[in-house]
Coordinates of C-alpha atoms and ligand atoms in Angstrom, one line a residue:
Chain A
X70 CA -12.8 -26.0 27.2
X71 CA -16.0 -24.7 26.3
X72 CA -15.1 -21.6 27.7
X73 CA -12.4 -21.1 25.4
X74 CA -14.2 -22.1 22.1
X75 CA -16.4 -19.2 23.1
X76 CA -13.9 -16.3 23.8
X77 CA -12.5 -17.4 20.6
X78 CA -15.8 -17.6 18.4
X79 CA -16.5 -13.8 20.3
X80 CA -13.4 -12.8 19.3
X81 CA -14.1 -13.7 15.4
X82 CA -17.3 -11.4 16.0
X83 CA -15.7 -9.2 18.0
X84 CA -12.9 -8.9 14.5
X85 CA -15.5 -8.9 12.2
X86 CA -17.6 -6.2 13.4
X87 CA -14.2 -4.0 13.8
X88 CA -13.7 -5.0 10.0
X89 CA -16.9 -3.4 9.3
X90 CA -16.1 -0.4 11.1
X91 CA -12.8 0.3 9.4
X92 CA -14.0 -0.8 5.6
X93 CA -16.5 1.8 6.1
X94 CA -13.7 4.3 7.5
X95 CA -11.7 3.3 4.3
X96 CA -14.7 3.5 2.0
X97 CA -15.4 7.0 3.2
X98 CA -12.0 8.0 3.1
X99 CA -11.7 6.6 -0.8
X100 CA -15.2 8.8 -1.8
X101 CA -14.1 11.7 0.1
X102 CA -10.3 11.3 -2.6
X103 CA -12.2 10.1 -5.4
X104 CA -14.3 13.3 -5.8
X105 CA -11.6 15.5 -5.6
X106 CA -9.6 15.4 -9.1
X107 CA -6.9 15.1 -10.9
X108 CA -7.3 10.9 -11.3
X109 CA -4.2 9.2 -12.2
X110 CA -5.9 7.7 -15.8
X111 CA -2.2 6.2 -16.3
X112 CA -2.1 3.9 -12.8
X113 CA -5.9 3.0 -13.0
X114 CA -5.7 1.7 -16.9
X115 CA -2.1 0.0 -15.1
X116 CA -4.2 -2.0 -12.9
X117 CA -6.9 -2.7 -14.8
X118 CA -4.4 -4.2 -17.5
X119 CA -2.6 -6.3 -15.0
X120 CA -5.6 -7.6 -13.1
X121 CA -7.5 -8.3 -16.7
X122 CA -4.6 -10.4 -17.3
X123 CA -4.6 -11.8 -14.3
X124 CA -7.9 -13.5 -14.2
X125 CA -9.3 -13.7 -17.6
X126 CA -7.9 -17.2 -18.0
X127 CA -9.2 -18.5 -14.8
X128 CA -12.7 -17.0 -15.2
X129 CA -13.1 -17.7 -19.0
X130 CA -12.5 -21.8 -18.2
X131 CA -15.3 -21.3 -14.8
X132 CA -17.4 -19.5 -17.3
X133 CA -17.7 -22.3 -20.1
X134 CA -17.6 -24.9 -17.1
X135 CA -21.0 -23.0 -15.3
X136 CA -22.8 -23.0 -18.4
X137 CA -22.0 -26.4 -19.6
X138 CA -22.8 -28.1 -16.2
X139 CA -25.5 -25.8 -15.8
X140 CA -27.2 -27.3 -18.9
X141 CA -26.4 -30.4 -18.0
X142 CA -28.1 -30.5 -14.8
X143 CA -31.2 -28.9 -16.0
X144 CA -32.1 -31.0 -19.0
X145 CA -33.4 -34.0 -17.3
X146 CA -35.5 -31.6 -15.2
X147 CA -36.7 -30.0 -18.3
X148 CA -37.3 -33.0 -20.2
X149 CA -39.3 -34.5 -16.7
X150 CA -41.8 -31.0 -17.3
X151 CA -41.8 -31.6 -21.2
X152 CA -40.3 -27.9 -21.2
X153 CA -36.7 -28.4 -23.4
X154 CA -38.0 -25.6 -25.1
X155 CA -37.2 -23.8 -22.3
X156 CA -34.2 -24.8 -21.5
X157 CA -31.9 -21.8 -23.5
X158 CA -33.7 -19.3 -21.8
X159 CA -33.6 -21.3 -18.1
X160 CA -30.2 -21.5 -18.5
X161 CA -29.6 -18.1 -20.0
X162 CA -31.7 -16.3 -17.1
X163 CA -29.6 -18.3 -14.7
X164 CA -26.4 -17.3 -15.7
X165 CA -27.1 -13.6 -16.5
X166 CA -29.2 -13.2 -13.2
X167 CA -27.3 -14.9 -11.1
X168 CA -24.3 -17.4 -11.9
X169 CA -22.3 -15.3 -14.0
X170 CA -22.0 -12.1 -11.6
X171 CA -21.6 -13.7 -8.4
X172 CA -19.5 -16.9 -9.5
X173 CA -16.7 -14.4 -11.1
X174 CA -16.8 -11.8 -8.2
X175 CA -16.0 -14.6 -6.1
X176 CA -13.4 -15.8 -8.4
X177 CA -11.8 -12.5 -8.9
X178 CA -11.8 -12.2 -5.0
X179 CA -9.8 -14.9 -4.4
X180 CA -7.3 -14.1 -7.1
X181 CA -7.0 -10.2 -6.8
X182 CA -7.8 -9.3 -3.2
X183 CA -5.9 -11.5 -1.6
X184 CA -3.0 -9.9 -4.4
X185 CA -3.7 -6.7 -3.5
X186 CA -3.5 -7.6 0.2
X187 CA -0.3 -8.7 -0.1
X188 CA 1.5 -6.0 -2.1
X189 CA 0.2 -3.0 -0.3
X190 CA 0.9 -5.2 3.1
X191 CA 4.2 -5.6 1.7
X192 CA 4.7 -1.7 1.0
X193 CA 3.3 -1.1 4.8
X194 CA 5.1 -3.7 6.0
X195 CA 9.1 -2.2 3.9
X196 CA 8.3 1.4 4.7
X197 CA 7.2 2.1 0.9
X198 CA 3.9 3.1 2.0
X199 CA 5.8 5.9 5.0
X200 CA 8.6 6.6 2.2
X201 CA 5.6 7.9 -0.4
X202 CA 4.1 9.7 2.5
X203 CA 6.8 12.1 3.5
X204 CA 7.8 12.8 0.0
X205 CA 4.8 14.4 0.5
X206 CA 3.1 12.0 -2.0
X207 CA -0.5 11.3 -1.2
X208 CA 0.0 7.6 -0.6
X209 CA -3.7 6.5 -0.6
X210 CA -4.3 8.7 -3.7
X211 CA -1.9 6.9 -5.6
X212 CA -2.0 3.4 -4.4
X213 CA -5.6 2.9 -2.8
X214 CA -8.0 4.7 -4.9
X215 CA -6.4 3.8 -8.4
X216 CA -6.7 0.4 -7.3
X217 CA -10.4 0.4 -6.0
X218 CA -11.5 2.2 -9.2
X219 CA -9.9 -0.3 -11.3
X220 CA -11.0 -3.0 -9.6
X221 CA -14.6 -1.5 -9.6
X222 CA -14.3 -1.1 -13.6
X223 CA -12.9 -4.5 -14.6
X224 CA -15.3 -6.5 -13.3
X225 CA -18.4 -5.4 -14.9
X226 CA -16.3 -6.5 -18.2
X227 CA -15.1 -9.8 -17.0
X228 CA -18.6 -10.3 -15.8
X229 CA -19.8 -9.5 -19.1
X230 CA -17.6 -11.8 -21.3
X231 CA -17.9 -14.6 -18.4
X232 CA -21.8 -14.4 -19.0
X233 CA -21.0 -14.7 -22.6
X234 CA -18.8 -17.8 -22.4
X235 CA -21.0 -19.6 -20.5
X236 CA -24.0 -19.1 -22.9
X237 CA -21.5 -20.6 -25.0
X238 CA -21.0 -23.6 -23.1
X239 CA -24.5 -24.6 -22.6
X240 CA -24.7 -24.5 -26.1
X241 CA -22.1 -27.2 -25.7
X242 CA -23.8 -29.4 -24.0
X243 CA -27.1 -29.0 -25.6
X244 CA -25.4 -29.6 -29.2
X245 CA -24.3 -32.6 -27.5
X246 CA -27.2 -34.4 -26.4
X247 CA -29.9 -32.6 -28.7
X248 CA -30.4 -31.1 -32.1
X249 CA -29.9 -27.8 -31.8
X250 CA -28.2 -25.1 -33.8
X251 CA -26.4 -22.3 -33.0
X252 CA -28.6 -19.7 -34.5
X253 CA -32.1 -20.9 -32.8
X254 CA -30.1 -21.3 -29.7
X255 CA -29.0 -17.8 -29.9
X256 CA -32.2 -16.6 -31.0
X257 CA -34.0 -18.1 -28.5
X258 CA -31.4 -16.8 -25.5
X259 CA -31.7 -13.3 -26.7
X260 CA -35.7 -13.5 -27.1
X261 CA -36.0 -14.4 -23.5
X262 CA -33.4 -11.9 -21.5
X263 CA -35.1 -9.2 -20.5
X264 CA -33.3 -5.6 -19.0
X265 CA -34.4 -7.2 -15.5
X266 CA -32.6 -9.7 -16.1
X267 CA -29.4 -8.1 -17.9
X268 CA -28.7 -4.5 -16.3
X269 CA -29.4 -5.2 -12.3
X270 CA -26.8 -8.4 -12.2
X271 CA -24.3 -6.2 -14.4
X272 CA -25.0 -3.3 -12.0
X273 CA -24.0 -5.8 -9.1
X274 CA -20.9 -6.8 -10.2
X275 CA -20.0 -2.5 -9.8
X276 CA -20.7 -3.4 -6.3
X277 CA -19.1 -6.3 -5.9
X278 CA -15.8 -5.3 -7.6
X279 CA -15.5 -2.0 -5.7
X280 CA -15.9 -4.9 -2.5
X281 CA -13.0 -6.7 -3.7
X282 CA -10.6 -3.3 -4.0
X283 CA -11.7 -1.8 -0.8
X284 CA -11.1 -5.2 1.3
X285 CA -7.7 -5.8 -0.3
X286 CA -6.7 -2.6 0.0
X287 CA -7.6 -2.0 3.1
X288 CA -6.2 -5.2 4.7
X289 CA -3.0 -4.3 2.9
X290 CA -3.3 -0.8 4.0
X291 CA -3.5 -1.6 7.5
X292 CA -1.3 -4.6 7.8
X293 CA 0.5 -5.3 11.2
X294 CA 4.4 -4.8 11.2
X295 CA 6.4 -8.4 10.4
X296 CA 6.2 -10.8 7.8
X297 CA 3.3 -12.2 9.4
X298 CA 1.0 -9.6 8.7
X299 CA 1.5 -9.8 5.3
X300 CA 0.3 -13.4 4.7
X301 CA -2.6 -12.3 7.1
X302 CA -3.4 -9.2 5.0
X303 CA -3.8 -11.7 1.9
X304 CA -5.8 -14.3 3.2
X305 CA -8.2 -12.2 5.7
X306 CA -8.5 -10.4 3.1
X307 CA -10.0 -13.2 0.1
X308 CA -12.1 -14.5 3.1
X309 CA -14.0 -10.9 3.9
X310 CA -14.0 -10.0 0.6
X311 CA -15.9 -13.6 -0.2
X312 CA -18.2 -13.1 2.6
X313 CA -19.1 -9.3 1.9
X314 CA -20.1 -10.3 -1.6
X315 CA -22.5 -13.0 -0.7
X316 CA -24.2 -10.6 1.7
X317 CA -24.6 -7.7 -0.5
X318 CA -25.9 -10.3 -3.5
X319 CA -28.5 -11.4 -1.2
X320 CA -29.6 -7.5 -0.1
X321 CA -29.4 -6.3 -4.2
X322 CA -31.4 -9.3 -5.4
X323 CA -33.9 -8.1 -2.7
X324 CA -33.9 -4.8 -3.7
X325 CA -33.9 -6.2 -7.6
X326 CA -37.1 -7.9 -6.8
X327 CA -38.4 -5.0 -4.8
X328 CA -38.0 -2.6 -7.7
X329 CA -39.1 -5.1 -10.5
X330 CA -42.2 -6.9 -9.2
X331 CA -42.8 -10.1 -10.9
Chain B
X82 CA 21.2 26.6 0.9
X83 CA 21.4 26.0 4.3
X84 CA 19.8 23.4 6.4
X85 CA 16.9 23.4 8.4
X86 CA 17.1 23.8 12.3
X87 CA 15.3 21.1 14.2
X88 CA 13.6 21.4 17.4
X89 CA 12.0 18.4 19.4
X90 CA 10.3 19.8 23.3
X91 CA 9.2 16.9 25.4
X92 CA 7.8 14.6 23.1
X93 CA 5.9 11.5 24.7
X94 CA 4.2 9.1 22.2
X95 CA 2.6 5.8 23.5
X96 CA 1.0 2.9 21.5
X97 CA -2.2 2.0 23.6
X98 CA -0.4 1.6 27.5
X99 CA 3.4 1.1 26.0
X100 CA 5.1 4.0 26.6
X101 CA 7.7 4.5 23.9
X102 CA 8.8 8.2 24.5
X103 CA 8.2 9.9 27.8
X104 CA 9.7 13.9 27.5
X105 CA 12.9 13.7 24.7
X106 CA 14.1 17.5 24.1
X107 CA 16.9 17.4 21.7
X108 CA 17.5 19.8 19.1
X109 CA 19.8 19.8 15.8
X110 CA 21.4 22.8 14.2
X111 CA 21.7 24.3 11.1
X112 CA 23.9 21.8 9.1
X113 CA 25.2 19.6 11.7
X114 CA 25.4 16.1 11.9
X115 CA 23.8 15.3 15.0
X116 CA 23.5 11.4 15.9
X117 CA 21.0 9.2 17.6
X118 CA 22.2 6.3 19.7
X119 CA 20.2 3.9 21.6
X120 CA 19.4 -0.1 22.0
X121 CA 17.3 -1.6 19.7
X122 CA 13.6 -1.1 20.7
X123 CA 13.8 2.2 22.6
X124 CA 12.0 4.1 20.5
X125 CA 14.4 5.5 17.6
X126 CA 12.6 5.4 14.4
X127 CA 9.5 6.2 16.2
X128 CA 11.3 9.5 17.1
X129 CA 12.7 9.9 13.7
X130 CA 8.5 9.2 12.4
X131 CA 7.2 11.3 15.0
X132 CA 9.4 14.3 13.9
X133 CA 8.2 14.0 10.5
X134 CA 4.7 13.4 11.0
X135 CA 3.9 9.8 10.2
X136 CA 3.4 8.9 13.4
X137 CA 0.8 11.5 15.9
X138 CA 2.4 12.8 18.9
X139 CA 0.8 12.5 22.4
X140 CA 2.3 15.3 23.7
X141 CA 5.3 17.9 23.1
X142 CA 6.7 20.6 19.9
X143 CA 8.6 20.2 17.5
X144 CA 9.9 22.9 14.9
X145 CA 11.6 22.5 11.5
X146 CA 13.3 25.6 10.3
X147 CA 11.5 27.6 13.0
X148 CA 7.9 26.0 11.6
X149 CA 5.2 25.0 14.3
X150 CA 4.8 21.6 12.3
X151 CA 1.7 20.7 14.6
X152 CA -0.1 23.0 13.8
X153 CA 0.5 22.6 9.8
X154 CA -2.2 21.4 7.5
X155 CA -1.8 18.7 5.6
X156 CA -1.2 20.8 2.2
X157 CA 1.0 22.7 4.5
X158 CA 2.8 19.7 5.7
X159 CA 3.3 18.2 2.5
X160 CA 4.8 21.8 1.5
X161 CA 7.4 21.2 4.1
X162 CA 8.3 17.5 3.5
X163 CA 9.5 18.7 -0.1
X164 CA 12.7 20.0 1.7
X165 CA 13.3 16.3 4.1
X166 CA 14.8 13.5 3.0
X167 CA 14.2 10.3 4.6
X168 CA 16.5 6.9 4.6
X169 CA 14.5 4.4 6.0
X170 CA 15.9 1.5 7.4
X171 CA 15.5 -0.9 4.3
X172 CA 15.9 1.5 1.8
X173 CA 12.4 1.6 1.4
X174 CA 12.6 1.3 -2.4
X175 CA 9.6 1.0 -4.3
X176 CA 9.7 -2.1 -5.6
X177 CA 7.0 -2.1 -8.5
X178 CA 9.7 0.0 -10.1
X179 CA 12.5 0.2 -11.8
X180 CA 15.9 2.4 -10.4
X181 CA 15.1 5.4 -13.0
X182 CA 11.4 5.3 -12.1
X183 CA 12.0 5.5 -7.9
X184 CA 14.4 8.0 -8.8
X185 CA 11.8 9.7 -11.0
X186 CA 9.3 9.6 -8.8
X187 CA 9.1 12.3 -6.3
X188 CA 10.5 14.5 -8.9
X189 CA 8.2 14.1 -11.6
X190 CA 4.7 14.1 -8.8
X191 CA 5.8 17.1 -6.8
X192 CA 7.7 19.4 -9.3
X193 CA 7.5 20.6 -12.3
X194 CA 10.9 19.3 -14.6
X195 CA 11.1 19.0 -17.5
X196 CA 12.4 15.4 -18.7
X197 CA 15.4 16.9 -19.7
X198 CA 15.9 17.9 -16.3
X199 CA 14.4 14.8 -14.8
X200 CA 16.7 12.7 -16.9
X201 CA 19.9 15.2 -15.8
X202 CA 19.2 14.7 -12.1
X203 CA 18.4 11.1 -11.7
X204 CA 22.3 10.8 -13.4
X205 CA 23.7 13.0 -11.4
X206 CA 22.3 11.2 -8.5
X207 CA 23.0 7.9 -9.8
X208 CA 27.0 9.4 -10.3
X209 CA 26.8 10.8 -6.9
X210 CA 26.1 7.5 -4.9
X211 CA 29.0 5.5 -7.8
X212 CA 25.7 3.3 -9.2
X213 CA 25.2 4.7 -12.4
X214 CA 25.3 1.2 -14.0
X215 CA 21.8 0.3 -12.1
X216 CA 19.9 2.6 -14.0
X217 CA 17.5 -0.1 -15.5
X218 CA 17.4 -2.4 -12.5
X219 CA 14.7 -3.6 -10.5
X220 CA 15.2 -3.0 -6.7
X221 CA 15.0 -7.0 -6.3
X222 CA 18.1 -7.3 -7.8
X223 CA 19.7 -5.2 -5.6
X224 CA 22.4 -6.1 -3.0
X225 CA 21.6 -5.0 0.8
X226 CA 24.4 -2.0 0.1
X227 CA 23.1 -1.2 -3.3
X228 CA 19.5 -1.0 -2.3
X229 CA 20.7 1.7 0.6
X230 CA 23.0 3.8 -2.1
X231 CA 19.6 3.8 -3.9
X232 CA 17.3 4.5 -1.3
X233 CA 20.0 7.3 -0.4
X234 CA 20.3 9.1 -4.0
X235 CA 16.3 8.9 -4.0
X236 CA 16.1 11.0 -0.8
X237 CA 18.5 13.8 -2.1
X238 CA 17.5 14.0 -5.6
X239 CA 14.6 16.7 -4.2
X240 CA 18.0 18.4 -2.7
X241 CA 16.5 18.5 0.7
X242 CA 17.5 21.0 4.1
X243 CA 17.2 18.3 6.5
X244 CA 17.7 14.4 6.1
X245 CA 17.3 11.5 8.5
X246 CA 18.8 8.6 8.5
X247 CA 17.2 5.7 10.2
X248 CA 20.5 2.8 10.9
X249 CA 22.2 3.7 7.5
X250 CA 24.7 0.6 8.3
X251 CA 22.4 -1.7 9.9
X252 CA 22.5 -5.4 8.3
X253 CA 25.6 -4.7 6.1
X254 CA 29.1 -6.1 6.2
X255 CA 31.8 -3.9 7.7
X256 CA 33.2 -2.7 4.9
X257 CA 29.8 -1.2 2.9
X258 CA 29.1 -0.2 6.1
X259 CA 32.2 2.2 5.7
X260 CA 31.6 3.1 2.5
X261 CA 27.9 4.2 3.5
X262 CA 28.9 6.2 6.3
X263 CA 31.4 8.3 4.3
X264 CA 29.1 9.2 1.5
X265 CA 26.7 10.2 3.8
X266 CA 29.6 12.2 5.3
X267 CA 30.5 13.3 1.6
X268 CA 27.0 14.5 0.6
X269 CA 26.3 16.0 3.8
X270 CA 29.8 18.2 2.9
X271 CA 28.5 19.1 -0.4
X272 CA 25.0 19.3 0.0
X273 CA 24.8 21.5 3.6
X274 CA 21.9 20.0 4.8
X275 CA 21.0 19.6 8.2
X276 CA 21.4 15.6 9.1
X277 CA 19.9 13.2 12.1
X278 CA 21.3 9.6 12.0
X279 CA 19.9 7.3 13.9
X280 CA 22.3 4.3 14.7
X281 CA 23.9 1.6 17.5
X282 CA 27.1 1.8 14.8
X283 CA 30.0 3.3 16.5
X284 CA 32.1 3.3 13.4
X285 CA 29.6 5.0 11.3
X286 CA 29.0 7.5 13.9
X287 CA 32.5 8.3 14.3
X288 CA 32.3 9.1 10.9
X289 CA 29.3 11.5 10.9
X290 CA 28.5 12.9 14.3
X291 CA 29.0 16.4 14.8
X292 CA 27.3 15.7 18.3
X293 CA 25.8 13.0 19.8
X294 CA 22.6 11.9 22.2
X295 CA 21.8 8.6 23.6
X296 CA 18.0 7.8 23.8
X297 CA 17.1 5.4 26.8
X298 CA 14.0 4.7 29.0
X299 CA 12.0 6.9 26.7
X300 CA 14.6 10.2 27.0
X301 CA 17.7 11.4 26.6
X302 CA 20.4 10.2 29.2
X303 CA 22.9 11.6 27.3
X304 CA 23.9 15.0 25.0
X305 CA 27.7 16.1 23.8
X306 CA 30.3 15.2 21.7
X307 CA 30.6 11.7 20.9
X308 CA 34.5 11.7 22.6
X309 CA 32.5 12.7 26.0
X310 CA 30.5 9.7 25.1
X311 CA 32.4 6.8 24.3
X312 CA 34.6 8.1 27.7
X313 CA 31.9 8.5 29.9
X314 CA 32.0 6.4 33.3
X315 CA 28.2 6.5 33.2
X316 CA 27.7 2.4 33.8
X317 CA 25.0 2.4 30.7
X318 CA 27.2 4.2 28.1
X319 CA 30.3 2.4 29.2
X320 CA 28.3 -1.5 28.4
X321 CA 27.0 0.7 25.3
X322 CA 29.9 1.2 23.7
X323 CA 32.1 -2.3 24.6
Ligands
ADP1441 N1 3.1 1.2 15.0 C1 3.4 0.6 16.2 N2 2.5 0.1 17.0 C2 2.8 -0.4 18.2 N3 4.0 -0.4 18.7 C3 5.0 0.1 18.0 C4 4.7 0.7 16.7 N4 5.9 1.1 16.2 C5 6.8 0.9 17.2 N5 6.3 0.3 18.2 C6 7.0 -0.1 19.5 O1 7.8 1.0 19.9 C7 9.0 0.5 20.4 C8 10.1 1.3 19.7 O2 10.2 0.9 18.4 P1 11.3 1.5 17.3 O3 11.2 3.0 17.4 O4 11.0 0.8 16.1 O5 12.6 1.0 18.0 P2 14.1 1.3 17.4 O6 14.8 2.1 18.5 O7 14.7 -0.1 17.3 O8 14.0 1.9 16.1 C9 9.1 -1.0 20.1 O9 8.9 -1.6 21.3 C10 8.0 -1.2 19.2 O10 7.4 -2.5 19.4
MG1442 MG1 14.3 1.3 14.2

């Protein structure tokens, strides 16, 4: 019995450490296409349409949500320190730091990668991706890289406005329980962000995006022949992704700190 | 314009220790029909992939028009697969897009038409394969039949040399399954090219073949007409074709 539960938990290791070993195969493979022009401007602005419209309602609610629970929970803390003064800039910090990047990443990782899983599984899967291929049609070109580099571009913006919204819903939840206006609130967020704490979690989300194209597209890529491997393309694919995003937050806000001392 | 000869020498291909083809020599002429049989699971589209390069041989040659295509580059390769056509067995239609824009597709990325021209052809095609009406339609709503006339004017709209066919009549009822086996017949007629159908469809065959092989075991048991075939006492053949 025991046995068993270990073959299987070395054979999740065993998977994951192949995963690595391809992504980085794919990754190369997209850097070695993406600095050879022409780029297909008219697929990439395609896909960044489609997967803005995709997730901007789901992030915009999260976003207000973050920063409106986020207030919430800090205020009696706050008020405990006599520090309320603080609280716009605690919670503004927070978000722009921390909540806001890594909150939508994951978000958009479990609503686009696991979608681009499943549609470039599906091409493997019908042939599309072989069809494209021997009419001499580069199929990686066209379906792979325009997809990472959108991906890698829309975030940053989703991040940005997600940020945005949930300054927004603090304010919420301050106006509710204190007197505050709008314009000190806002004056008081923008006095205390700093560039260390704008540029470095914006820079992340480049990062963290370009995670969630290469995953999906290269579980989708790669998927095994049968229906089967379709559904596995899209869910491995939102669970790696996930997981690759929480460990590369932890190395850049290392390196964040590293480069920006306190 | 002629087809493209076709030369396959020995050809083995496993995946890992699975043996799928162990030495098939066959060869197809200049504008014949030559057909494919064998059970499901013997290794037919992996031939059919294997002579186009999608899939990496283990061993063997192959020549396309007299070409060494192992030994091509890429840019080379991709030079080559301008004059192929290739059926796949579900059509392989691109799905994203509409009829026009599959249709479009590998004319508009590889050549340089004007849209005049681009427009002119995709008709044609569309007129060729009797589906001009589905012009504007997305491959979803597409009958089984339908989606293969599609996938088939996509693969000749390039005008290719040689075109393969991977089960043209698989999955349809009787009666398309007629009707796709003579306008493969029809188009070979008119457009010369060199053809290799891969099938278990005796009716189709009988239809198309110009000659015949039977792929078994990982090689060819079998090489002739398709009379010499279907009359052979050869125990195999004879449970083949009843
Ligand atoms: N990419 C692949 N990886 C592993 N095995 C494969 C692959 N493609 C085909 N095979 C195996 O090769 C054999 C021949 O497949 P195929 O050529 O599709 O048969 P068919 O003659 O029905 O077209 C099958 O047993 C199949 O499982
Ligand atoms: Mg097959």
């Amino acid at each position: 019995m025991s046995d068993k539960k270990q073959t299987v938990s070395g054979k999740r290791f065993g998977e994951f450490f192949s995963n690595i070993g391809g992504l980085t195969n794919f990754s190369m493979m997209f850097f070695k296409n993406f600095l050879i022009p022409p780029y297909d401007f008219k697929e990439i602005k395609k896909h960044m349409d489609e997967l803005g419209v995709k997730t901007l309602p789901i992030v915009s609610i999260t976003g207000i949500i973050i920063g409106f629970v986020l207030a919430l929970q800090s205020l009696p803390v706050m008020v405990r320190f006599g520090a309320e003064a603080f609280l716009p800039a605690t919670v503004a910090i927070s978000v722009c730091r921390e909540l806001g990047p890594v909150i939508t990443a994951l978000i958009f990782a479990g609503r686009v990668s696991s979608g681009i899983g499943a549609e470039l599984g599906s091409m493997r899967v019908t042939e599309q991706i072989d069809a494209m291929e021997v009419s001499a049609i580069n199929p990686f070109r066209y379906l792979v890289v325009t997809r990472i580099i959108a991906c890698t571009l829309i975030l940053p913006l989703l991040t940005v406005f997600v940020d945005f919204l949930a300054l927004l819903g603090a304010y919420v939840a301050l106006m509710l329980s204190q007197n505050l206006t709008f314009e000190y609130y806002m004056g008081s967020v923008f006095s205390s962000l700093t560039f260390v704490d704008v540029m470095p979690g914006l820079l992340k989300t480049f990062v963290f995006g370009f995670i969630v194209g290469v995953v999906g597209s290269y579980k989708g890529y790669t998927a095994d022949k049968g229906t089967e491997g379709v559904g596995k393309a899209s869910t491995t694919s939102v669970v790696l992704s996930s997981l690759l995003i929480l460990l590369f937050d932890m190395v850049l806000v290392k390196v964040t700190v590293w480069l920006w001392p306190v | 314009m002629a087809g493209l000869k076709v030369e396959m020498k020995n050809i083995r291909k496993s995946f890992e220790d699975f043996k799928v083809l162990d030495g098939v020599t066959l060869h197809a002429d200049c504008g014949e029909n030559l057909v494919i049989f064998g059970k499901s699971g013997t290794g037919k589209s992996v031939l059919l992939k294997c002579l186009v390069r999608l899939l990496d041989v283990d061993g063997g040659e192959i020549y396309v028009g007299g070409v060494d295509t192992l030994s091509l580059n890429l840019k080379e390769l991709n030079e080559l697969r301008k004059d192929l056509g290739f059926l796949f067995q579900g059509a392989a239609l691109y799905d994203s897009m509409s009829v026009r824009e599959n249709l479009e597709f590998p004319l508009i990325r590889n050549f340089k038409f004007s849209q005049k021209e681009v427009d002119e052809k995709v008709f044609k095609a569309l007129e060729r394969v009797s589906l001009s009406e589905a012009l504007d339609k997305m491959p979803s709503e597409l009958s089984g039949g339908m989606r293969k006339r599609i996938g088939l004017a996509r693969s000749i709209i390039t005008e290719p040399k040689l075109m393969l066919y991977d089960e043209p009549t698989t999955g349809l009822d009787p009666i398309t399954a007629k009707e796709i086996s003579k306008l493969i017949i029809d188009l070979q007629t008119e457009l010369k090219m060199t053809s290799i159908v891969v099938t278990h469809d005796l009716l189709c065959a009988k239809i198309i073949a110009d000659r015949a092989v039977m792929l078994k075991d990982g090689g060819i048991i079998f090489e002739g007409n398709l009379e010499d075939m279907t009359s052979s006492n050869d125990p195999f053949l004879k449970n083949f074709f009843n």
